[in-house]
Coordinates of C-alpha atoms in Angstrom, one line a residue:
X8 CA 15.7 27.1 15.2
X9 CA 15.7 27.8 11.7
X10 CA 18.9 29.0 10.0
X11 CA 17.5 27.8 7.0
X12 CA 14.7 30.7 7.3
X13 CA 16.5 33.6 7.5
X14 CA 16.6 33.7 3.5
X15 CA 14.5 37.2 2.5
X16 CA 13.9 35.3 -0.8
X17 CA 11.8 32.3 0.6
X18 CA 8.2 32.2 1.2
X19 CA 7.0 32.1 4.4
X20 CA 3.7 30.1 2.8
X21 CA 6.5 27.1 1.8
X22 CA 8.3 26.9 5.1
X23 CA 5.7 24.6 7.1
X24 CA 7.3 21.3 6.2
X25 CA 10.7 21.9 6.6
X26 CA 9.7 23.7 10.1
X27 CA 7.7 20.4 11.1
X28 CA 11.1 18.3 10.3
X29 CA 13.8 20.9 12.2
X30 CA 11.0 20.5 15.2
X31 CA 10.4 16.9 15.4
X32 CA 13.4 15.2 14.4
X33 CA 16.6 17.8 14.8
X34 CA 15.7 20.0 17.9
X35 CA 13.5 17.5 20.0
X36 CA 14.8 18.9 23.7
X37 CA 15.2 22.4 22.5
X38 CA 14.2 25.7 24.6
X39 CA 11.8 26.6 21.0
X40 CA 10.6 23.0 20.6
X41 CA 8.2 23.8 24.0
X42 CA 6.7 27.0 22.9
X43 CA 6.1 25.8 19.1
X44 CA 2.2 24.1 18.8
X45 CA 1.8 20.1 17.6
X46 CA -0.7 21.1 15.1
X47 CA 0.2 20.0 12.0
X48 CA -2.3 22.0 10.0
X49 CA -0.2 24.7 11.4
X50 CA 0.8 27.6 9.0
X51 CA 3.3 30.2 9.4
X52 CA 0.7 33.3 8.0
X53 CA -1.6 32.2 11.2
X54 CA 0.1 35.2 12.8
X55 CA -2.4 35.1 15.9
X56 CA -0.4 31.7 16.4
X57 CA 3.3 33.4 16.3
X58 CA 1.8 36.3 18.3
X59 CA 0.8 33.8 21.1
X60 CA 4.4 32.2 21.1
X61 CA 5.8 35.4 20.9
X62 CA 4.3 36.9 24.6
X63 CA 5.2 33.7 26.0
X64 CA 8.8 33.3 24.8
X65 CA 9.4 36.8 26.7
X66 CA 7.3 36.2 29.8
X67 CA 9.5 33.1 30.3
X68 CA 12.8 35.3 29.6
X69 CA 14.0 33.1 26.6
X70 CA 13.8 35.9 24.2
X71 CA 14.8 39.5 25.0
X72 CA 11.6 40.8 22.8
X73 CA 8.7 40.8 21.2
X74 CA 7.1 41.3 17.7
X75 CA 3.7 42.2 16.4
X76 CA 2.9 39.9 13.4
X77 CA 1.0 41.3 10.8
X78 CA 2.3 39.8 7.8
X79 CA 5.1 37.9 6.3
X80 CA 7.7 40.9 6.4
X81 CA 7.2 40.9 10.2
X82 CA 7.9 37.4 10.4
X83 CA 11.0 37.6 8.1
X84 CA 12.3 40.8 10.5
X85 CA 11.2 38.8 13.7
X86 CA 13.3 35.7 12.4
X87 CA 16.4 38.3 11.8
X88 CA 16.5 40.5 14.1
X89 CA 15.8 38.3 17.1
X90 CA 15.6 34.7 16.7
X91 CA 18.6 34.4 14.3
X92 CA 21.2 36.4 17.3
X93 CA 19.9 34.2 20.0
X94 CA 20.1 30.6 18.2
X95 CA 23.8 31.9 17.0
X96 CA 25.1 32.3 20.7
X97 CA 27.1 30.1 22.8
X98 CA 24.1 29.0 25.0
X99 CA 21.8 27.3 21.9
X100 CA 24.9 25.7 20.2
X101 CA 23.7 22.2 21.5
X102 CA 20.9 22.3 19.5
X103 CA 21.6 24.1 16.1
X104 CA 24.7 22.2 15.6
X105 CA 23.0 19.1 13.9
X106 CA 21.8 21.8 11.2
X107 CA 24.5 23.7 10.9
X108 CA 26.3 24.5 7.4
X109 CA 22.8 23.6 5.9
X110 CA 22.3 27.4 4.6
X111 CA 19.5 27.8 2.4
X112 CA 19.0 24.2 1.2
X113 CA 15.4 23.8 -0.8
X114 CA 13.2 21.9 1.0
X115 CA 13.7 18.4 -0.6
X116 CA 17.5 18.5 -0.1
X117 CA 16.3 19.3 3.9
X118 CA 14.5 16.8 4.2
X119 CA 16.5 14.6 2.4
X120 CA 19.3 15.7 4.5
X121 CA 17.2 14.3 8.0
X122 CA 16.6 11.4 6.5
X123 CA 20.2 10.5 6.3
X124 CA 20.6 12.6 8.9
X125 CA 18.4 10.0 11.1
X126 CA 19.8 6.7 9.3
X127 CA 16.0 6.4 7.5
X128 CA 18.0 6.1 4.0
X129 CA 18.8 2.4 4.3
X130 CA 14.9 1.5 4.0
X131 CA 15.5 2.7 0.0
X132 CA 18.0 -0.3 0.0
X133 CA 15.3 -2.8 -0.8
X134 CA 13.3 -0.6 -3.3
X135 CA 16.6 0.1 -5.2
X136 CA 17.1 -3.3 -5.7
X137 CA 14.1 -4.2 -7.0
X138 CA 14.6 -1.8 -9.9
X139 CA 17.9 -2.9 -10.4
X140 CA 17.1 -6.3 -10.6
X141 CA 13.4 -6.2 -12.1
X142 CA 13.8 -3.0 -14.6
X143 CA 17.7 -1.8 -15.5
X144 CA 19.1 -5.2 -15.5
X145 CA 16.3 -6.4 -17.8
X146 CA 16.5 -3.2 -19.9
X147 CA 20.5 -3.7 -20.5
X148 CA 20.0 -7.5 -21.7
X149 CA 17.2 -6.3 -23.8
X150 CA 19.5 -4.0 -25.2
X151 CA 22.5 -6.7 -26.1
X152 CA 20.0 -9.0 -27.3
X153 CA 18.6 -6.4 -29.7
X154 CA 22.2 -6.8 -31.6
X155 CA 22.1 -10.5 -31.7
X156 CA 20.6 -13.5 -33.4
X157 CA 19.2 -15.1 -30.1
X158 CA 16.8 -17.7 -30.2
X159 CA 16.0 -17.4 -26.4
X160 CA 17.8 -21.3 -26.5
X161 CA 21.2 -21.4 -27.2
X162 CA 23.9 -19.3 -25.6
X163 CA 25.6 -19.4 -28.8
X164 CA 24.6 -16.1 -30.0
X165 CA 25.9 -14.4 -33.3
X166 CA 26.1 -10.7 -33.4
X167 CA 24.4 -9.1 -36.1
X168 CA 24.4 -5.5 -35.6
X169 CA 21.2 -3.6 -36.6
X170 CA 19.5 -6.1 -38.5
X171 CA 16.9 -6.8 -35.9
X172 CA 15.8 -3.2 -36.1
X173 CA 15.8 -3.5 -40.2
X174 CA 13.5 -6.6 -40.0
X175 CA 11.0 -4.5 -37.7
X176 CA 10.9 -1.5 -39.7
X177 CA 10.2 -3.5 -42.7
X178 CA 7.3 -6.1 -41.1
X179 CA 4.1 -5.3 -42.0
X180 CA 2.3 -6.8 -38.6
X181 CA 4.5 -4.5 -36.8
X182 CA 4.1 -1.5 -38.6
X183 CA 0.0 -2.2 -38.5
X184 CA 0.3 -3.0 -35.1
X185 CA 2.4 0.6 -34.5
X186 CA 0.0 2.3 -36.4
X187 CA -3.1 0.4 -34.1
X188 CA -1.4 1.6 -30.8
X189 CA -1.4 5.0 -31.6
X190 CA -4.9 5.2 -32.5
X191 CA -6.0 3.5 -29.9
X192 CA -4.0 5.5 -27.1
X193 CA -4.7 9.0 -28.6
X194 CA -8.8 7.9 -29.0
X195 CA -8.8 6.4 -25.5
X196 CA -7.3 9.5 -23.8
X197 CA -9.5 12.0 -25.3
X198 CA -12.5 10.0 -25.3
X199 CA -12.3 9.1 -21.6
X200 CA -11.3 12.7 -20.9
X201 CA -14.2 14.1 -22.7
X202 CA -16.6 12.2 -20.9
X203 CA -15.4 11.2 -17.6
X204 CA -15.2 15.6 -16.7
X205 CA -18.3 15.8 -17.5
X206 CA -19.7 13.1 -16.1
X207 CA -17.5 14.2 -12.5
X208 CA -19.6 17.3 -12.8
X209 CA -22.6 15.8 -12.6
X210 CA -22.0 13.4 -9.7
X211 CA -20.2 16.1 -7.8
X212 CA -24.0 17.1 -7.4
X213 CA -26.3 16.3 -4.4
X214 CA -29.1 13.8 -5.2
X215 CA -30.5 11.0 -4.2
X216 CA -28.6 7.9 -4.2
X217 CA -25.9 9.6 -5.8
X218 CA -23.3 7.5 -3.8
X219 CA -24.7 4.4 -4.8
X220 CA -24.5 6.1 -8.6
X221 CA -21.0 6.9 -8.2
X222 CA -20.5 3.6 -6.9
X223 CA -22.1 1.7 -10.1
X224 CA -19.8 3.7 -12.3
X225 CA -16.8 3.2 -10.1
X226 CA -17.4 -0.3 -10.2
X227 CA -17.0 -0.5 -14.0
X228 CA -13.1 0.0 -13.9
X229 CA -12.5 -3.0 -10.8
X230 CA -12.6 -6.0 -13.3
X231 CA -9.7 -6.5 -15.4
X232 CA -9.3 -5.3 -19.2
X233 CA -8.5 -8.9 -19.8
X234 CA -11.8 -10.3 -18.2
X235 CA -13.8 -7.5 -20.0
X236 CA -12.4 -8.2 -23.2
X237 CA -14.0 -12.1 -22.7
X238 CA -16.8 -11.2 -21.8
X239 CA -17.6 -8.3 -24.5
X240 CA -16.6 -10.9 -27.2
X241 CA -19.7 -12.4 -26.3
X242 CA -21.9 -9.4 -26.5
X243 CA -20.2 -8.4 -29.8
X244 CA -19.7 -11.6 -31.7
X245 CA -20.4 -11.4 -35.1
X246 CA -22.6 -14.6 -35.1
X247 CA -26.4 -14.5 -34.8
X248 CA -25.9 -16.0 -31.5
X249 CA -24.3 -13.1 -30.3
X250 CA -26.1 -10.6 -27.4
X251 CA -26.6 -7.6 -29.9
X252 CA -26.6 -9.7 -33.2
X253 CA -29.4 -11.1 -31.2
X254 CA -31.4 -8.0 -30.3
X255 CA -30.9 -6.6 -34.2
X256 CA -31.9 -9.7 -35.6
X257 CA -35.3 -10.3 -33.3
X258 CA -36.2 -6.2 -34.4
X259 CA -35.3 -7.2 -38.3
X260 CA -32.1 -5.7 -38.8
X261 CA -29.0 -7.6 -40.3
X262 CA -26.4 -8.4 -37.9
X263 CA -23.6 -7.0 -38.1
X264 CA -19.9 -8.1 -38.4
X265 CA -18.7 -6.5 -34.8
X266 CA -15.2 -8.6 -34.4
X267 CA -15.1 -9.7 -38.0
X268 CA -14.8 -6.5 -40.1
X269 CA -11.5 -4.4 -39.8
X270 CA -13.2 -1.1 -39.3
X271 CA -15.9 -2.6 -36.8
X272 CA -13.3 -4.4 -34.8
X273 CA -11.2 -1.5 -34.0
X274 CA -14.2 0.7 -33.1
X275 CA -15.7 -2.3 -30.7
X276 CA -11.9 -2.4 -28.4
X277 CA -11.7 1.1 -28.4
X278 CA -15.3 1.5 -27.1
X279 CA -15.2 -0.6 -24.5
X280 CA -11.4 0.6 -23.5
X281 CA -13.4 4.3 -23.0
X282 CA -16.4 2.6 -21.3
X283 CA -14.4 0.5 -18.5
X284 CA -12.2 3.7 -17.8
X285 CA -14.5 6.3 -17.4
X286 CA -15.4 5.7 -14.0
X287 CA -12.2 5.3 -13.0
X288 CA -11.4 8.7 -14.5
X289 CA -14.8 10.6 -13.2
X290 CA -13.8 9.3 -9.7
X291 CA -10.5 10.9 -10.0
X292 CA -11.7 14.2 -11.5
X293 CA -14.4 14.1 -8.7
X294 CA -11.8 14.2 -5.9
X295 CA -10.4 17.5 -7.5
X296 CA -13.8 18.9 -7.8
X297 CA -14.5 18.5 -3.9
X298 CA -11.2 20.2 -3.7
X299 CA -12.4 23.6 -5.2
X300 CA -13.4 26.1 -2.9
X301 CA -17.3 26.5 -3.1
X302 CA -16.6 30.3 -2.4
X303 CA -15.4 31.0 -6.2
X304 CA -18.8 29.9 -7.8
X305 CA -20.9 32.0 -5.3
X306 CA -18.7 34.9 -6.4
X307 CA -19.3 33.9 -10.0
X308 CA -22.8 33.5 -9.2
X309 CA -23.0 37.3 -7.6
X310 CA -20.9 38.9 -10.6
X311 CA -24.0 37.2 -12.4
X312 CA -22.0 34.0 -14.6
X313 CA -24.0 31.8 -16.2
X314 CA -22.8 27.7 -15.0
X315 CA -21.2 27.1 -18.6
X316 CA -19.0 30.1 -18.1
X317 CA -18.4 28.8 -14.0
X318 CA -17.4 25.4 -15.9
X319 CA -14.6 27.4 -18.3
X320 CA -13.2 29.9 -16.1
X321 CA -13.3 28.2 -12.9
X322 CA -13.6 24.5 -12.8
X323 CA -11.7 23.6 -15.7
X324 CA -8.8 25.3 -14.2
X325 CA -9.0 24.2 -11.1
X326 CA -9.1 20.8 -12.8
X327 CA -5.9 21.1 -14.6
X328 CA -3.8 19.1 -11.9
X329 CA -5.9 16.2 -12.7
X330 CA -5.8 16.5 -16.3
X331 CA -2.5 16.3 -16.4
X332 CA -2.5 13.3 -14.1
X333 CA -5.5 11.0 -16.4
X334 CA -4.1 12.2 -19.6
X335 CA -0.9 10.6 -18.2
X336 CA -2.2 7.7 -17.2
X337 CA -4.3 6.9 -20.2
X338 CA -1.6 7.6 -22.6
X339 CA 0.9 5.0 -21.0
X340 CA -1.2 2.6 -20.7
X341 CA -3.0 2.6 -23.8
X342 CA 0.9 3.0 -25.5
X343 CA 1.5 -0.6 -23.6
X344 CA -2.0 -1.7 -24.2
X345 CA -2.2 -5.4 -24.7
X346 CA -4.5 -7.5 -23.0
X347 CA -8.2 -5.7 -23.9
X348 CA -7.8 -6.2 -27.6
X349 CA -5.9 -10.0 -27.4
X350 CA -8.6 -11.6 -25.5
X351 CA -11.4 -10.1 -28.0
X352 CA -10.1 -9.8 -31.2
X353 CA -6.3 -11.8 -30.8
X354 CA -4.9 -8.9 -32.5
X355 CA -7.5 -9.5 -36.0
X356 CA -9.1 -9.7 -38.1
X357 CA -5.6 -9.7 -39.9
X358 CA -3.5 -6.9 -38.1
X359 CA -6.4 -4.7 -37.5
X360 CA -6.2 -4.7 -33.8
X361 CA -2.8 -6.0 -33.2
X362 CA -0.3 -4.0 -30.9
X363 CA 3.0 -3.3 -30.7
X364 CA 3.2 -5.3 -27.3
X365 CA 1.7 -7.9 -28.8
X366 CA 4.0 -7.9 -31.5
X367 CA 6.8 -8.1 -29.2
X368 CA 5.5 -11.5 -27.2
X369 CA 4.4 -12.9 -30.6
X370 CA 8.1 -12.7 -32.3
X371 CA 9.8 -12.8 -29.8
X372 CA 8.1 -15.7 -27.2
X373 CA 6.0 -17.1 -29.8
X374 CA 8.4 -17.5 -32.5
X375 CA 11.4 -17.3 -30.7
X376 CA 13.6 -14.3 -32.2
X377 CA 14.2 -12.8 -29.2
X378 CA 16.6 -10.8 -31.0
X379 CA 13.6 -9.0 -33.2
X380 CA 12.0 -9.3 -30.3
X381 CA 14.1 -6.7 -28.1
X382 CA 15.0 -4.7 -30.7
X383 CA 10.9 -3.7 -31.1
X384 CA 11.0 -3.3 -27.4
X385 CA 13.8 -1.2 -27.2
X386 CA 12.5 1.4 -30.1
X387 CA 8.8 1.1 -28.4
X388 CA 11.2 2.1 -25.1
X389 CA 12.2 4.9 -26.4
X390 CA 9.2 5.9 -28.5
X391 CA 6.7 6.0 -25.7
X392 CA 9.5 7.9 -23.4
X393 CA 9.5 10.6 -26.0
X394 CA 5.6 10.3 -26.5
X395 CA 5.2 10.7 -22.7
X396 CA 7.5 13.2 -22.5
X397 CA 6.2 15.8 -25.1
X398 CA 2.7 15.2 -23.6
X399 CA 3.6 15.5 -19.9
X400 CA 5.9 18.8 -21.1
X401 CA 2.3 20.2 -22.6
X402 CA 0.5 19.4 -20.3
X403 CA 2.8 21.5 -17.9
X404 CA 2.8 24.4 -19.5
X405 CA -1.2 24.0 -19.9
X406 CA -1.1 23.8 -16.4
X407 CA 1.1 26.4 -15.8
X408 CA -0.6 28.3 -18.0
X409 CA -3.7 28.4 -15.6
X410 CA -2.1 28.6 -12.3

C-alpha cells in the first residue's frame, strides 16, 4: 500500500487519486484493499474514516497498532511508522511488487505508469494517428509548399525560397485582412466577457421561469456562425427592403448603409459575433457560479458587504478559472474566424471585413498559389501560437494571482 506516500513533502489533500488507482488496479487481492471504503468521494483528511480502518486493521491482527488521526501529520507518522514496515516485509511482497521502484512519482507519471502498467496505452494508438495524419503531416507539407511556386496542379514545382512570404507582407488584402482579424478577436473577447459575467450573475438568481430564460439565451449560440451570418444579412441589408432599413424608414429615418459602408460593416459582424456567443459564454460562467460556496457571501453579508463589493472580492475570483477558459476560447476562434463575416459581408465592402483565413482559401484555393497560400498559413501559425500563448501566460498569472 502506498510507497509512493511516505514522502513528508506531499500533501495528503492531493493523494486521493493516485490512492483510488494503487487500490483498484495494482493491489486488487490485497490484505489493505478489504479494509479501504469504495467511496470515491473519499478524502484522506476524513480522519473519522482512517480512524475506523484503523480499529479494524488491529482487531483483525493485520496491523500491530493503532493511531489516533487528528490531522495530516498523524497520517504522515501513521503511514511511516507502521504501514510503510509492514508492506516492506516478506509476507506483503506479492502485492507491492507491481509498484515497486516507483518512489515518489507525481501523480500523472502514476497514473500514467498503470496505464501502461495495465496495457490501456494502446487505445492512444488511434488518436495519435489522427494527428499525425490530419495535423503534423498537413503542417510539414504546408511548410515545403510555403518555399515553392505550387500551383496546387503540377508536381513540377520550382523552389523559390522566401518569396511567398515577401508577396504577403506586401498585399494589401492581406495586411487589411490581418489588421480585421485582430480587431475582431480582441472586440469579441472583451465584449462577450463583459457581458456574458454579468449576465451569469443574473441568471444564477432564483425567479420564475428562469430555466426557460437561461434556455432562450443558451439557444442563441446552437445555430452555426455561418447560418447566422445569412440570416443577419437580411436584417441588416442596406436596401430599403431590409428588416431594420424597414423599421427606420416607416418611423422617417434614412436607412442606413449596414453592409455597404466600411465602418458600418465591421461594427454589424462584430455585433452579432458578441450576440450569438454570449449565451454560450453566460452558461459557462454560470456553471462556475454554482460552484462557489454559498457560505462566503453570507460571511460577506455578516461582515456587512455591500453585493458590488461580494461581486469584486468574491465572485470574480472565484470566476477566474473560467475566464481563463472563455477568454481562450474566444481569442482562438475569433483569430481563425472565417465563416460569420464571409456569408454577410464576403470579406467587403473592399477589405473591410476580410480575414486572414479568408485570405488564405482565396489565394491559395481560389487563385491557385498555393505557394502564397501556405506561407500566410504558416506565419498566421505561428502568430496566433504566440498570440495564444502570451494571453493564456496572463491569464495564469491573473489566476494565480487570485488563488
Amino acid at each position: 500500500f502506498l510507497t509512493f506516500y511516505h514522502n513528508p513533502e506531499i500533501d495528503p489533500h492531493t493523494l486521493v487519486e493516485p490512492f483510488l488507482w494503487i487500490k483498484n488496479l495494482w493491489m486488487p487481492d490485497s490484505p489493505f484493499a478489504t479494509y479501504m471504503p469504495d467511496v470515491q468521494s473519499l478524502r484522506l483528511v476524513d480522519y473519522k474514516v482512517w480512524n475506523d480502518v484503523s480499529a479494524k486493521l488491529v482487531a483483525d491482527g493485520v496491523i500491530p497498532q493503532a493511531l489516533s488521526f487528528a490531522g495530516p501529520a498523524d497520517l504522515t507518522t501513521y503511514i511511516n511508522d507502521v504501514v510503510t514496515p509492514f508492506i516492506s516485509s516478506a509476507a506483503y511482497a506479492p502485492y507491492i511488487a507491481p509498484v515497486a521502484g516507483l518512489g515518489n512519482l507525481n501523480i500523472l507519471g502514476l497514473i500514467r505508469f498503470s496505464i501502461y502498467q495495465e496495457g490501456n496505452g494502446w487505445f492512444l494508438l488511434p488518436i495519435l494517428a489522427l494527428f499525425v495524419i490530419l495535423f503534423l503531416v498537413p503542417l510539414v507539407q504546408t511548410a515545403y509548399y510555403s518555399f515553392t511556386d505550387f500551383n496546387g496542379y503540377s508536381t513540377n514545382m520550382k523552389f523559390v525560397g522566401f518569396n511567398n512570404y515577401k508577396k504577403v507582407f506586401s498585399d494589401p488584402s492581406t495586411l487589411s485582412g490581418l489588421g480585421f482579424t485582430i480587431l475582431y478577436a480582441i472586440v469579441v473577447m472583451i465584449g462577450v466577457t463583459a457581458l456574458a459575467i454579468p449576465l451569469a450573475v443574473v441568471l444564477n438568481r432564483k425567479f420564475v421561469g428562469c430555466n426557460f430564460v437561461r434556455s432562450v439565451f443558451f439557444f442563441f449560440s446552437v445555430p452555426s456562425l455561418a447560418i447566422m451570418g445569412m440570416v443577419w444579412k437580411y436584417i441588416f441589408s442596406p436596401m430599403k427592403t431590409g428588416v431594420v432599413n424597414s423599421i427606420l424608414t416607416s418611423l422617417g429615418f434614412d436607412p442606413i448603409p449596414w453592409l455597404s459602408n466600411n465602418s458600418w460593416a465591421k461594427f454589424c459582424v462584430i455585433f452579432i459575433a458578441i450576440w450569438a456567443q454570449i449565451g454560450w459564454h453566460a452558461t459557462l460562467y454560470l456553471a462556475f457560479l454554482q460552484a462557489i460556496p454559498a457560505d462566503l457571501y453570507e460571511q460577506a453579508t455578516v461582515d456587512g458587504a455591500s453585493k458590488f463589493q461580494q461581486f469584486i472580492h468574491i465572485t470574480l475570483p472565484q470566476l477566474t478559472p473560467g475566464i481563463v477558459t472563455s477568454t481562450f476560447l474566444l481569442m482562438s476562434g475569433g483569430l481563425k474566424v472565417y465563416d460569420l463575416p464571409y456569408t454577410m459581408t464576403k470579406g467587403g465592402p473592399g477589405y473591410s471585413t476580410y480575414t486572414v483565413t479568408q485570405s488564405i482559401i482565396q489565394q491559395g484555393i481560389g487563385q491557385s498559389q498555393y505557394g502564397i497560400g501556405s506561407a500566410l498559413a504558416v506565419l498566421f501559425f505561428i502568430a496566433t501560437g504566440i498570440v495564444v500563448f502570451l494571453q493564456m501566460s496572463v491569464s495564469n498569472l491573473i489566476s494565480r494571482r487570485f488563488q
